[in-house]
Short mmCIF file of C-alpha atoms in Angstrom, two decimals:
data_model
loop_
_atom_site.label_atom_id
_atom_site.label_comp_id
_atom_site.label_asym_id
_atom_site.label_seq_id
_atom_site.Cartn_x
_atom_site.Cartn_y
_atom_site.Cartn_z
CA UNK A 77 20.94 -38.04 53.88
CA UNK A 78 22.64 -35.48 52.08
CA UNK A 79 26.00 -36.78 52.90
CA UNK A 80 24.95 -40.06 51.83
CA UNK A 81 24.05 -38.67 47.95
CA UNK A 82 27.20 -36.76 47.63
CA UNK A 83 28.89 -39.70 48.83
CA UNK A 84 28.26 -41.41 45.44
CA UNK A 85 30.43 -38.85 44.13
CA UNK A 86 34.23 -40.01 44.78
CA UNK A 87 35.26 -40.50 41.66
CA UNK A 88 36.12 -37.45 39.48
CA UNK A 89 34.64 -39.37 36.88
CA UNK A 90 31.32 -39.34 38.12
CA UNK A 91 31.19 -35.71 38.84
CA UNK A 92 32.60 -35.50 35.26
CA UNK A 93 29.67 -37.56 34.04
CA UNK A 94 27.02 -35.35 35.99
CA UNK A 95 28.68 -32.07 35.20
CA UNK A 96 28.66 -33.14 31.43
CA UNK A 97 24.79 -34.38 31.78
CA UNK A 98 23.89 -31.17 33.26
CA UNK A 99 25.72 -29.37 30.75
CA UNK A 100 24.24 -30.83 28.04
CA UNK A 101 20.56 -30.13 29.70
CA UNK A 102 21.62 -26.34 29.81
CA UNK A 103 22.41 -26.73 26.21
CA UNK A 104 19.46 -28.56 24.65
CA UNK A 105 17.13 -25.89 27.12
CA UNK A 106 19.05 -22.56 25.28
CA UNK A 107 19.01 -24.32 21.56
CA UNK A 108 15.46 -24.66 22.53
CA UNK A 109 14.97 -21.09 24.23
CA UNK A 110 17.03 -19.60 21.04
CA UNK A 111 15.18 -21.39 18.10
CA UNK A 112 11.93 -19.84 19.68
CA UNK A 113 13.29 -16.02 19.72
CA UNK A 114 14.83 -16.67 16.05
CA UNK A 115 10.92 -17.95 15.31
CA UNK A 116 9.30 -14.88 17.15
CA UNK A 117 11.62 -12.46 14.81
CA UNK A 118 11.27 -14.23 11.92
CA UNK A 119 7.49 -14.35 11.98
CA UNK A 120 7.71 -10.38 12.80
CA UNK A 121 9.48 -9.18 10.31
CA UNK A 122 7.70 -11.12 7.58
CA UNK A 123 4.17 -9.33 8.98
CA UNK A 124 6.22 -5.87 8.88
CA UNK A 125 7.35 -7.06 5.37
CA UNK A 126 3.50 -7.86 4.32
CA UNK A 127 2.53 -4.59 6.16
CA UNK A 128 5.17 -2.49 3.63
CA UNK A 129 3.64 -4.27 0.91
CA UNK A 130 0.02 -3.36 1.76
CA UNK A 131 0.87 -0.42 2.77
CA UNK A 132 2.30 0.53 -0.23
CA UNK A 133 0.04 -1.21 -2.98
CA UNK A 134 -2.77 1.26 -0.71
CA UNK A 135 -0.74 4.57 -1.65
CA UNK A 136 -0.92 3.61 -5.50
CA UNK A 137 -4.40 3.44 -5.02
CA UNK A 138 -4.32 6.60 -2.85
CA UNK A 139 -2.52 8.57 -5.73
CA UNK A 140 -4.98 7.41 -8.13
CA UNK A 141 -7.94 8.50 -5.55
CA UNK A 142 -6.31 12.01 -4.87
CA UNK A 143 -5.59 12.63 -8.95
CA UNK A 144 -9.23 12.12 -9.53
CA UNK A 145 -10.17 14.23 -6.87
CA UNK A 146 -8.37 16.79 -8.01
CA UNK A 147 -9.40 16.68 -11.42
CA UNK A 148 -13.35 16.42 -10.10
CA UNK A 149 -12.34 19.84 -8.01
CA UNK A 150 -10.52 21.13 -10.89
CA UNK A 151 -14.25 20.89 -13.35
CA UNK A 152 -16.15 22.89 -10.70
CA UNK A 153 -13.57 24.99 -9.77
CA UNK A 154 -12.31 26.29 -13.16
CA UNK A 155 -13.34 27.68 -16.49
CA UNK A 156 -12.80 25.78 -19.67
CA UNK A 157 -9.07 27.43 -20.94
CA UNK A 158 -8.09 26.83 -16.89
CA UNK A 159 -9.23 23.82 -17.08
CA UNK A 160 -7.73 22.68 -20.87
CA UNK A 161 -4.38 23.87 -19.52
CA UNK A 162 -4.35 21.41 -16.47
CA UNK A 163 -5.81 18.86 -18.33
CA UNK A 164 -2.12 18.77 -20.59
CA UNK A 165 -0.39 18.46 -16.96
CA UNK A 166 -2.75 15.68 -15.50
CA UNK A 167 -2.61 13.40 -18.80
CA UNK A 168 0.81 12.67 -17.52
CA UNK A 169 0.67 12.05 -13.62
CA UNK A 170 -2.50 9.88 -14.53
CA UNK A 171 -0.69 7.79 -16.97
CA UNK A 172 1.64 7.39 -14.32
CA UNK A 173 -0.82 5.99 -11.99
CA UNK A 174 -2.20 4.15 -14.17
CA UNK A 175 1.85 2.44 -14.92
CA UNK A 176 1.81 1.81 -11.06
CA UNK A 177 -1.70 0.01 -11.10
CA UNK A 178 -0.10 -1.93 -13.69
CA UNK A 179 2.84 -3.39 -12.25
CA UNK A 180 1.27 -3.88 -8.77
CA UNK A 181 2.33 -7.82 -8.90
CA UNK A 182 -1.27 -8.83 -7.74
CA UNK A 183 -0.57 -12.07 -6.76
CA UNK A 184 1.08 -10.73 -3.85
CA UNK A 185 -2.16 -8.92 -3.01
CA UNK A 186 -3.63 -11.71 -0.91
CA UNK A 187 -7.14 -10.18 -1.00
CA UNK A 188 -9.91 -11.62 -4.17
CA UNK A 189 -11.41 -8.20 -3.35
CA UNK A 190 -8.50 -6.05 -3.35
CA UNK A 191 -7.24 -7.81 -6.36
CA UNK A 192 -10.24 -7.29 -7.90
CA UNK A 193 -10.38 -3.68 -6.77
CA UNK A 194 -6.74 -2.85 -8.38
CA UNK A 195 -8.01 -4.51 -11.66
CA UNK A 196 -11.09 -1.91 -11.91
CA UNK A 197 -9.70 0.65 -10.81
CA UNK A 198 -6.92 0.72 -13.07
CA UNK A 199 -9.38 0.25 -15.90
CA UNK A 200 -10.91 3.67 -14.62
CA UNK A 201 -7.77 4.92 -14.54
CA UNK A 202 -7.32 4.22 -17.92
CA UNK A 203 -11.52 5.57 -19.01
CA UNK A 204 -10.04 8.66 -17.25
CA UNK A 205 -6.67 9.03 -19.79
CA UNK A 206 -8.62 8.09 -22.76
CA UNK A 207 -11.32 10.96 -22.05
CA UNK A 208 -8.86 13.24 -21.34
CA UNK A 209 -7.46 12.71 -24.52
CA UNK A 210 -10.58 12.61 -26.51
CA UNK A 211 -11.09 15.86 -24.89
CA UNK A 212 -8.08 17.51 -25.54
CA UNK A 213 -7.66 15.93 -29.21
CA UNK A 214 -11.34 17.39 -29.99
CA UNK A 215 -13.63 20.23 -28.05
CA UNK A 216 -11.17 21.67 -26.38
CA UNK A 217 -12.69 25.38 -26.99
CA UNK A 218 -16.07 24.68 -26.71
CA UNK A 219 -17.69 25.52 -24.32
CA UNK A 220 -20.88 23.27 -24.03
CA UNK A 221 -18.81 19.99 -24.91
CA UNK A 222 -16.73 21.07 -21.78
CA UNK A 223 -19.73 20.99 -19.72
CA UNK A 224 -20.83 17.44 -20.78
CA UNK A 225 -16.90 16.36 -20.40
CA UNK A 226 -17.21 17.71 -17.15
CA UNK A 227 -19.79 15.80 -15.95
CA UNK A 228 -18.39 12.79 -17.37
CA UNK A 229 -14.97 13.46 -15.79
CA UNK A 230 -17.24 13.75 -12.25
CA UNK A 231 -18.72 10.50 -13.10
CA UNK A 232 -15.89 8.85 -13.56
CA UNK A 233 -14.07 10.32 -10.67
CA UNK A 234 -17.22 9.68 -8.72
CA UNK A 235 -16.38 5.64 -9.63
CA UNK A 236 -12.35 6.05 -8.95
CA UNK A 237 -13.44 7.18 -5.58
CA UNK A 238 -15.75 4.13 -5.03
CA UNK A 239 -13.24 1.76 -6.39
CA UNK A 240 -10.41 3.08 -3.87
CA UNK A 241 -12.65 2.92 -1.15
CA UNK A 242 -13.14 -0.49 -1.78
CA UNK A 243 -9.62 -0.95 -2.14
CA UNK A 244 -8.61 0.43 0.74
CA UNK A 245 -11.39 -1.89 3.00
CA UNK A 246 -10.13 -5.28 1.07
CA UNK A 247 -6.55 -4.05 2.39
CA UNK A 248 -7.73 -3.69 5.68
CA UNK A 249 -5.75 -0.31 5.39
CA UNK A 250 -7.61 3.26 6.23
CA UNK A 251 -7.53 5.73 3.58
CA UNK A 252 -6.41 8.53 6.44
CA UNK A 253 -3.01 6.98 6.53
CA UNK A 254 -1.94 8.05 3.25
CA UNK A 255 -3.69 11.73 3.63
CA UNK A 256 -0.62 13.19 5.61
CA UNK A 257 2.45 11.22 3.42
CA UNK A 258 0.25 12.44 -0.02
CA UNK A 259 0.13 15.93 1.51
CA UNK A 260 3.48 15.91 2.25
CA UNK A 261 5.13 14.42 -0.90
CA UNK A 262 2.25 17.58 -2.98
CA UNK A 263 4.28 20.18 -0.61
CA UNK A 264 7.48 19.37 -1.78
CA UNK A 265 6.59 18.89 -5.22
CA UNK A 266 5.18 22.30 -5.47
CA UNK A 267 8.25 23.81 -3.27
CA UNK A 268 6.58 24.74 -0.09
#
């Protein structure tokens, strides 16, 4: 039987013919094979791309989170001279927050909620600056109007904290991530 199907074969032309149709089977079958990898790596490195993004709009909103914080500790923590003179320092990283909540390009976001989130929270951001200002433009040395701004900057901080916690949930990213990079980034700042 088999000598009768090989028999077929005499002419080098047909075993051209087959050799060229199985050839071109092979070829189709690794176009095929190779379009699907290309597709597979092309799909993961745009969700690594979105990841960076989100990632990265999330430690904005972790800065913002972490200068409030501070400033909240700082109210409790210090008396009203200690306090005036790190109010002059924080004016500035908040403002620059608040520049990076500004220039987020939100339609990249993805999330209504996050979107949403980035919106109020850089509108705190910006409450925040203008009492610090009012505050260091007026009462600076007395005593009972720093105890009022105090509680107003807790307030306030108090509603940046919300705001990134929502943030964080509409990004689908956990808050924890940023701790250790944040931590990191204060360390060498101060020179540790």
């Amino acid at each position: 039987m088999m000598e009768l199907y090989f028999s077929s074969f005499t002419t080098s032309s047909d075993i051209a013919s087959w050799v060229q149709a199985i050839g071109s089977i092979a070829a189709i079958g690794a176009a095929i094979i190779i379009s699907r990898v290309q597709i597979n790596s092309d799909r993961h490195k745009t969700a690594q791309i979105a990841l960076e993004k989100k990632e990265g709009f999330a430690a904005v909103a972790y800065s913002a989170l972490m200068q409030a914080e501070y400033l909240a500790n700082a109210t409790t923590n210090l008396d009203s001279e200690q306090f005036r003179q790190l109010l002059l320092i924080s004016v500035h990283s908040i403002q620059g927050s608040i520049n990076a909540l500004s220039t987020i390009p939100l339609h990249e976001i993805g999330s209504a909620n996050a979107i949403l989130g980035f919106i109020t929270l850089n509108r705190e951001m910006v409450g925040l600056k203008y009492d610090l200002d009012q505050f260091i433009a007026g009462p600076l040395g007395n005593h009972n109007a720093y105890l009022v701004f105090s509680k107003c900057i807790n307030k306030r901080c108090g509603t940046v904290n919300a705001l990134a916690s929502h943030t964080f949930k509409a990004l689908d990213v956990s808050s924890d991530r940023f701790k250790s990079k944040f931590d990191n980034v204060i360390n060498i700042s101060k020179g540790d």
